[in-house]
Coordinates of C-alpha atoms and ligand atoms in Angstrom, one line a residue:
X11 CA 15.5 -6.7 17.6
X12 CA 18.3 -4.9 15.6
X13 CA 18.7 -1.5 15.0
X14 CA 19.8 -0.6 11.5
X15 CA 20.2 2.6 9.0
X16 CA 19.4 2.3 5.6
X17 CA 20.3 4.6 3.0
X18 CA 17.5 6.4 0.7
X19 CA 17.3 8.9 -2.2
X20 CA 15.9 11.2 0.6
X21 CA 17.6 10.4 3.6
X22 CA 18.9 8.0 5.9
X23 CA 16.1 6.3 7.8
X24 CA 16.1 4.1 11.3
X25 CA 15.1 0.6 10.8
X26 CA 13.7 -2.1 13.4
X27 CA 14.4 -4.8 12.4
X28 CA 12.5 -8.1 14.3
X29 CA 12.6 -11.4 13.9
X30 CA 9.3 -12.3 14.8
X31 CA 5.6 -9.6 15.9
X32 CA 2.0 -10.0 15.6
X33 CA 2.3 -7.2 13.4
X34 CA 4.7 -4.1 12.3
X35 CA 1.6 -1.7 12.3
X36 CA 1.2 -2.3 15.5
X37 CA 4.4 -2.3 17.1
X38 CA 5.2 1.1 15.4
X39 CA 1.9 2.9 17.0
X40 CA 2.9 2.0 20.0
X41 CA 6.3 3.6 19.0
X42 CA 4.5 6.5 17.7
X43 CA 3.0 6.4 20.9
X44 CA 5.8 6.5 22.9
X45 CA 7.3 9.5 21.3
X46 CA 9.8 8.1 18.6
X47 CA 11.3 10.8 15.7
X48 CA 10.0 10.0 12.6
X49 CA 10.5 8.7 9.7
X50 CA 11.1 5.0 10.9
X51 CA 11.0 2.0 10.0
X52 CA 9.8 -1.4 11.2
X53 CA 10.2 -4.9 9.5
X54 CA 9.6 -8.5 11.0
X55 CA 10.8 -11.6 8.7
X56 CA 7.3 -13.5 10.2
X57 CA 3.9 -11.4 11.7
X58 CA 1.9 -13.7 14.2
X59 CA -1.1 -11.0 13.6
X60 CA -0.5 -9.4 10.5
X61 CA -3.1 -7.3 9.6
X62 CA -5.1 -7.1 6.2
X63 CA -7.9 -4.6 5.2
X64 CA -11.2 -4.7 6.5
X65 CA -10.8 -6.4 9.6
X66 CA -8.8 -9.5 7.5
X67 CA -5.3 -11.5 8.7
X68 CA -2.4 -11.5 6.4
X69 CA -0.8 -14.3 6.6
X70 CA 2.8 -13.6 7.2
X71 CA 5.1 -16.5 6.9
X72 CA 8.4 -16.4 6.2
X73 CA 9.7 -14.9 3.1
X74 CA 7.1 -12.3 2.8
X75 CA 8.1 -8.8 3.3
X76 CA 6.5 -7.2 6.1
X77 CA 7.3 -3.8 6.4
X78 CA 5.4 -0.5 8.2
X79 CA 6.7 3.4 7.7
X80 CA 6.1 6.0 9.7
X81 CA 6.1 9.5 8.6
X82 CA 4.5 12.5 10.0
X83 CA 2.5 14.2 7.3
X84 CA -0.7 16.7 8.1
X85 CA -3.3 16.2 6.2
X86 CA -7.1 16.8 6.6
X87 CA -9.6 13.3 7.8
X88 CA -11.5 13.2 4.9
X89 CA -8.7 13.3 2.9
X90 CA -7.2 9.7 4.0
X91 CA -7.9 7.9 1.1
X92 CA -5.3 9.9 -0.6
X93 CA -2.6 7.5 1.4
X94 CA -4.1 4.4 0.2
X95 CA -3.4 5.6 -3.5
X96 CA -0.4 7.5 -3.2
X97 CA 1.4 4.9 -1.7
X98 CA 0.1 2.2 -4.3
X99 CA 1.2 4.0 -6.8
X100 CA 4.8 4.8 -5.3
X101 CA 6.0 1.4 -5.0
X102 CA 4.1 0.2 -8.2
X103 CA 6.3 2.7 -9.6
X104 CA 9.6 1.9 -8.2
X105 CA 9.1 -1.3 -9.2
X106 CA 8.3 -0.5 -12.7
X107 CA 11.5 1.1 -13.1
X108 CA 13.4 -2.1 -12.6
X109 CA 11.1 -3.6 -14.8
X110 CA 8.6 -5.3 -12.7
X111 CA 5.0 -4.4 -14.4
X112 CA 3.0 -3.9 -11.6
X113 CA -0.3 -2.2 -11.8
X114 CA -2.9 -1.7 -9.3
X115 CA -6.4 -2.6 -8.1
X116 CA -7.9 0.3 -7.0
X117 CA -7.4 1.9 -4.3
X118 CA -4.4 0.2 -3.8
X119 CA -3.4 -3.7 -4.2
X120 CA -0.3 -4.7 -6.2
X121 CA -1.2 -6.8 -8.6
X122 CA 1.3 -8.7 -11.0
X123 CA 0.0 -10.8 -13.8
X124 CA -3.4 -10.0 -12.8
X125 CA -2.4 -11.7 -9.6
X126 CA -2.3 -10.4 -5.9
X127 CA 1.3 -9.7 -5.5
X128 CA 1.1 -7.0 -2.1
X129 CA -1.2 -5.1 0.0
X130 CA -1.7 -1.8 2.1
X131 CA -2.9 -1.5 4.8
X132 CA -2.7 2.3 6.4
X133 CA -3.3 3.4 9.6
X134 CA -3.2 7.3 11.0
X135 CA -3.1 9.2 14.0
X136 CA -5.2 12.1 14.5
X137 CA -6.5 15.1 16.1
X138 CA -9.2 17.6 15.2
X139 CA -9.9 16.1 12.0
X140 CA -6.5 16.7 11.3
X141 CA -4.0 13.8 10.4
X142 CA -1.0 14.2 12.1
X143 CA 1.6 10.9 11.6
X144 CA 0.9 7.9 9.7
X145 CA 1.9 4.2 9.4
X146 CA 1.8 3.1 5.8
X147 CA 2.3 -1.3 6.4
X148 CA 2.9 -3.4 3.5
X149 CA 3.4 -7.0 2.6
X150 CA 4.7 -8.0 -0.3
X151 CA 5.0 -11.9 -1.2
X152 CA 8.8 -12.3 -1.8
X153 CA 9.4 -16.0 -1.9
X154 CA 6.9 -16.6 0.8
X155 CA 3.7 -19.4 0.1
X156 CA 0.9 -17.6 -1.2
X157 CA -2.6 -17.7 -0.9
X158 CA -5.0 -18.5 -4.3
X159 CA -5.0 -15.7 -6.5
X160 CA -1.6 -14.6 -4.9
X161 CA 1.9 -14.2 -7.1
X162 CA 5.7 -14.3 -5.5
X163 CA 7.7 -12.1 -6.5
X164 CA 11.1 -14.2 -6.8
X165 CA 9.3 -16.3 -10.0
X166 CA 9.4 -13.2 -11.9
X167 CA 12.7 -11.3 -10.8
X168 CA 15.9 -11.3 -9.8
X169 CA 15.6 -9.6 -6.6
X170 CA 17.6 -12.3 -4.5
X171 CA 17.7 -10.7 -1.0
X172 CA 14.6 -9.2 1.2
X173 CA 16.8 -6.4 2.3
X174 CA 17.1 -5.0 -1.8
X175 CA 12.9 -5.5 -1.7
X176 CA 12.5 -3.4 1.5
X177 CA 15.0 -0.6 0.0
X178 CA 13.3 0.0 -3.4
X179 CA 9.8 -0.2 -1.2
X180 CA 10.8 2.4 1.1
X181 CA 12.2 4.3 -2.0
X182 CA 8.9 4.5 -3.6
X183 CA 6.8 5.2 -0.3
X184 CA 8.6 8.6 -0.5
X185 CA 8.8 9.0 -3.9
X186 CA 5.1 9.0 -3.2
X187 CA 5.0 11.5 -0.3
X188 CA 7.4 13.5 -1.9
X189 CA 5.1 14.3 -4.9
X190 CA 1.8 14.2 -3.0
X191 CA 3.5 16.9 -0.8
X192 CA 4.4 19.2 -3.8
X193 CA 1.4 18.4 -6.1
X194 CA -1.4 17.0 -4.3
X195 CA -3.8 14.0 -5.2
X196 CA -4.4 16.3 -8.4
X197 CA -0.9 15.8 -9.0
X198 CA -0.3 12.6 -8.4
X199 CA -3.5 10.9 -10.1
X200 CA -3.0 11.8 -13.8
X201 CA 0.2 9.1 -12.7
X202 CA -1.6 6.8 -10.5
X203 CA -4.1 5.8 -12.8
X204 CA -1.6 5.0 -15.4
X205 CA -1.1 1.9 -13.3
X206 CA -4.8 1.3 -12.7
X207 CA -5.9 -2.1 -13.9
X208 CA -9.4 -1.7 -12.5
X209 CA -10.9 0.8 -14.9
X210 CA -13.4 -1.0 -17.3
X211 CA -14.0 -4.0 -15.0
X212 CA -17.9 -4.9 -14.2
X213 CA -17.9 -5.0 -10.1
X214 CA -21.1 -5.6 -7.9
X215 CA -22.1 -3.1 -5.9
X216 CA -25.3 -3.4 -3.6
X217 CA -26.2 -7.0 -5.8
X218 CA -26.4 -4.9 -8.5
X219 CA -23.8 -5.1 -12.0
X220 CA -21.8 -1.7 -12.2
X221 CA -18.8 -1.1 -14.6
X222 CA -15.9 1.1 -13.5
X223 CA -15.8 4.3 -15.0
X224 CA -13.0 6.0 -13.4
X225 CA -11.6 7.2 -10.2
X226 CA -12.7 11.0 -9.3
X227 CA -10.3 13.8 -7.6
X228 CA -11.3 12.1 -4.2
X229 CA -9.7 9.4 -5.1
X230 CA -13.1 7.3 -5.0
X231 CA -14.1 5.2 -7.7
X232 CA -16.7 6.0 -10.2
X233 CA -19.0 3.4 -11.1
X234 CA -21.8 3.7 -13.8
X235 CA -24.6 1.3 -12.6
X236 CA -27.3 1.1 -15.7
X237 CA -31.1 -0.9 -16.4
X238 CA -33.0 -0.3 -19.1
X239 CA -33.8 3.5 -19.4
X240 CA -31.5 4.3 -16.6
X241 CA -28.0 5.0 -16.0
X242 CA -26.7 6.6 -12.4
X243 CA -23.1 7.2 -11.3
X244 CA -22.1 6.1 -7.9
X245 CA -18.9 7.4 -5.9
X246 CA -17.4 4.3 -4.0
X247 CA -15.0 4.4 -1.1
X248 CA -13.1 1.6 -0.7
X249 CA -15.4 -1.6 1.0
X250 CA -18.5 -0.4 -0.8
X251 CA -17.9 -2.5 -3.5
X252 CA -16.8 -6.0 -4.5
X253 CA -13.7 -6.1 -7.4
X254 CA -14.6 -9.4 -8.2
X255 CA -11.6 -10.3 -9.5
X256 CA -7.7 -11.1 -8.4
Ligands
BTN21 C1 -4.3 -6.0 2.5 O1 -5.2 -6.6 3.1 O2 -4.3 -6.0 1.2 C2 -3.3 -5.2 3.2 C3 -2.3 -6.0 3.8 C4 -1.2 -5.3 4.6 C5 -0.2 -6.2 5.3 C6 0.9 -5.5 5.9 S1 2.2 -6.5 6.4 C7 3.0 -5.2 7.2 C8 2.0 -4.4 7.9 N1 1.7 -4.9 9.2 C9 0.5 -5.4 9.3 O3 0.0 -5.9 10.3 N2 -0.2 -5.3 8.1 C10 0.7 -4.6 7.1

């Protein structure tokens, strides 16, 4: 392990730097654990475990980034979903600015091409419904192999080392606290659904054909399911539904 300092629009943060873990979540809640000052930072060049959403592996071969931050932020429970599409839209939007046009698939894959080009995957620890520090771990597919459906990043860009990848990602994780601190979700939706790809797109949802509507101030999305005579809205959280498509 090595411990570096990279520099950021807001601050200078620690960084763990590994060579090899089952996964950076994990190693930085049992940092979190142990008591470590946050922010920090934790990056492996290969997970043995890495974790995906609902329960799934990310594969993490070399080449990928594979990066977790840890920030404290309070925040109430039910408001966790917030994360998944504040952050999204952060490092959509750094990346954006260098002219990489990634949108999202809601709540909050990076998709490039209509192709998966990064993940979230956020964990938080609480107390008394109240949020108190939170891991927000992200893989990106740099010049690693990817799985079908998947896009690398190097075929598009000239982002050459992992190191300038990991920089602009940090950068646009706290662009993203930053303005979810001063404006909200309210604040900070208006932006992230500029970047939302999924509006429009027919999903299944209990076997049944819905169409995406929108995304409410919850952050959950709005689906109009219809038959003949009848049309209902639904309010999805994320796992409800399938968005069958890459
Ligand atoms: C997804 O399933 O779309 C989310 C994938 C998140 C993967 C990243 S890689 C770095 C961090 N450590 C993990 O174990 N998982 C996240």
């Amino acid at each position: 392990m090595q411990l570096k300092k990279i520099d950021l629009t807001a601050g200078t943060i620690p960084l763990y730097y590994y060579e090899n873990l089952a996964s950076t979540n994990q190693t930085l809640h049992s940092m979190i654990k142990e008591g470590i000052t946050l922010p920090v930072a934790v990056i492996a060049q290969e997970q043995s475990a890495g974790k995906g959403q609902w329960g799934r592996v990310w594969h993490s071969r070399r080449g990928g980034l594979y990066l977790s931050l840890g920030l404290s932020m309070r925040l109430k429970v039910e408001n966790a979903l917030h994360l998944s599409l504040i952050s999204g839209w952060g490092v959509a939007e750094v990346l954006n600015r260098e002219g990489i046009p990634v949108n999202l698939k809601w709540p909050n894959d990076l998709l490039l091409q209509g192709r998966k080009l990064g993940g979230i995957k956020i964990e938080t620890c609480s107390q008394e419904e109240m949020i108190s520090q939170i891991i927000i771990g992200i893989g990106i597919n740099w010049r690693n192999e990817v799985p079908t459906g998947g896009i690398n990043l190097i075929e598009y860009t000239n982002i050459n080392r992992l190191e300038q990848l990991a920089k602009l990602t940090l950068e646009g994780l706290f662009l993203a606290a930053q303005n979810y601190t001063k404006e909200g979700l309210e604040g900070t939706l208006p932006l992230y659904l500029n970047r939302l790809d999924t509006i429009g797109k027919e999903v299944q949802i209990n076997g049944m054909a819905g169409l995406v509507v929108g995304v409410n101030a919850k952050g959950q999305l709005r689906v109009v399911v219809s038959s003949p005579g009848a049309r209902c809205e639904i309010s999805c959280l994320p796992g409800m539904i399938s968005l069958g498509y890459h």
